[in-house]
Amino acid sequence: MLSAVEILAQQVHITPEQPPGANGLIKIVNWLSWFVMLAGIAALIYAGGKFAWERWHGGAVEAPKIVLGALVGGIIATSAGTIMTQITSTQ
């Protein structure tokens, strides 16, 4: 029984295809990606100012958390497309 399933799985070839109207959704995803990157840049600029403020006034050190969060978020946001391409690609 298992060999029949393996043979059938080898014979089925699925080719992904865009559904109608997908161009609008792709445009929205591209815009969202742009806004995420813009928010990351804004977070890094804010963290730089916060670093200076904390250094000048001797307050609690919170800026490294902001920088780390912005960097991790940026890495995830910019690599999401590559990760999904690798997951869904057929070899």
Short mmCIF file of C-alpha atoms in Angstrom, two decimals:
data_model
loop_
_atom_site.label_atom_id
_atom_site.label_comp_id
_atom_site.label_asym_id
_atom_site.label_seq_id
_atom_site.Cartn_x
_atom_site.Cartn_y
_atom_site.Cartn_z
CA MET A 1 0.00 0.00 0.00
CA LEU A 2 2.77 2.44 0.87
CA SER A 3 4.57 1.91 -2.42
CA ALA A 4 1.39 2.74 -4.37
CA VAL A 5 1.08 6.05 -2.52
CA GLU A 6 4.73 6.84 -3.21
CA ILE A 7 4.28 6.10 -6.93
CA LEU A 8 1.15 8.28 -7.08
CA ALA A 9 2.93 11.14 -5.27
CA GLN A 10 5.75 11.02 -7.82
CA GLN A 11 3.31 11.26 -10.73
CA VAL A 12 1.36 14.29 -9.45
CA HIS A 13 2.98 17.57 -10.46
CA ILE A 14 1.42 20.74 -9.06
CA THR A 15 2.30 24.10 -10.55
CA PRO A 16 1.37 27.13 -8.43
CA GLU A 17 -0.57 29.82 -10.26
CA GLN A 18 -1.70 33.30 -9.26
CA PRO A 19 -5.44 33.63 -8.73
CA PRO A 20 -7.28 36.39 -10.59
CA GLY A 21 -6.93 39.76 -8.89
CA ALA A 22 -3.77 38.78 -7.01
CA ASN A 23 -1.88 41.82 -8.30
CA GLY A 24 -3.83 44.10 -5.95
CA LEU A 25 -3.00 41.89 -2.97
CA ILE A 26 0.67 41.79 -3.96
CA LYS A 27 0.69 45.61 -4.15
CA ILE A 28 -0.78 45.84 -0.63
CA VAL A 29 1.81 43.37 0.72
CA ASN A 30 4.60 45.40 -0.91
CA TRP A 31 3.24 48.59 0.69
CA LEU A 32 3.03 46.84 4.07
CA SER A 33 6.63 45.68 3.70
CA TRP A 34 7.70 49.24 2.92
CA PHE A 35 5.90 50.57 6.01
CA VAL A 36 7.49 47.88 8.21
CA MET A 37 10.96 48.87 7.01
CA LEU A 38 10.14 52.55 7.53
CA ALA A 39 8.97 51.80 11.08
CA GLY A 40 12.23 49.92 11.74
CA ILE A 41 14.30 52.89 10.57
CA ALA A 42 12.20 55.23 12.70
CA ALA A 43 12.70 52.93 15.72
CA LEU A 44 16.48 53.00 15.22
CA ILE A 45 16.47 56.81 14.98
CA TYR A 46 14.29 57.03 18.11
CA ALA A 47 16.61 54.61 19.95
CA GLY A 48 19.62 56.75 19.00
CA GLY A 49 17.96 59.81 20.51
CA LYS A 50 16.96 57.82 23.56
CA PHE A 51 20.55 56.61 23.98
CA ALA A 52 21.72 60.23 24.03
CA TRP A 53 18.95 61.28 26.43
CA GLU A 54 19.71 58.42 28.83
CA ARG A 55 23.42 59.16 28.66
CA TRP A 56 22.88 62.87 29.31
CA HIS A 57 20.37 62.45 32.16
CA GLY A 58 21.57 59.13 33.60
CA GLY A 59 18.19 57.43 33.34
CA ALA A 60 17.36 53.75 32.97
CA VAL A 61 18.94 52.05 29.97
CA GLU A 62 16.04 51.07 27.72
CA ALA A 63 17.45 52.03 24.33
CA PRO A 64 19.31 48.74 23.69
CA LYS A 65 15.99 46.87 23.92
CA ILE A 66 14.53 49.17 21.26
CA VAL A 67 17.55 48.65 18.99
CA LEU A 68 17.41 44.88 19.44
CA GLY A 69 13.68 44.81 18.73
CA ALA A 70 14.09 46.92 15.61
CA LEU A 71 16.93 44.75 14.34
CA VAL A 72 15.12 41.47 14.95
CA GLY A 73 11.94 42.84 13.38
CA GLY A 74 13.90 44.09 10.37
CA ILE A 75 15.59 40.74 9.88
CA ILE A 76 12.27 38.91 10.03
CA ALA A 77 10.53 41.41 7.74
CA THR A 78 13.23 41.42 5.07
CA SER A 79 13.77 37.66 5.08
CA ALA A 80 10.08 36.66 5.11
CA GLY A 81 9.87 36.54 1.31
CA THR A 82 13.01 34.44 1.02
CA ILE A 83 11.84 32.05 3.73
CA MET A 84 8.45 31.56 2.06
CA THR A 85 10.09 31.08 -1.35
CA GLN A 86 12.34 28.37 0.05
CA ILE A 87 9.44 26.65 1.82
CA THR A 88 7.12 26.65 -1.18
CA SER A 89 9.66 26.02 -3.93
CA THR A 90 9.56 22.66 -5.68
CA GLN A 91 12.83 20.83 -6.05
#
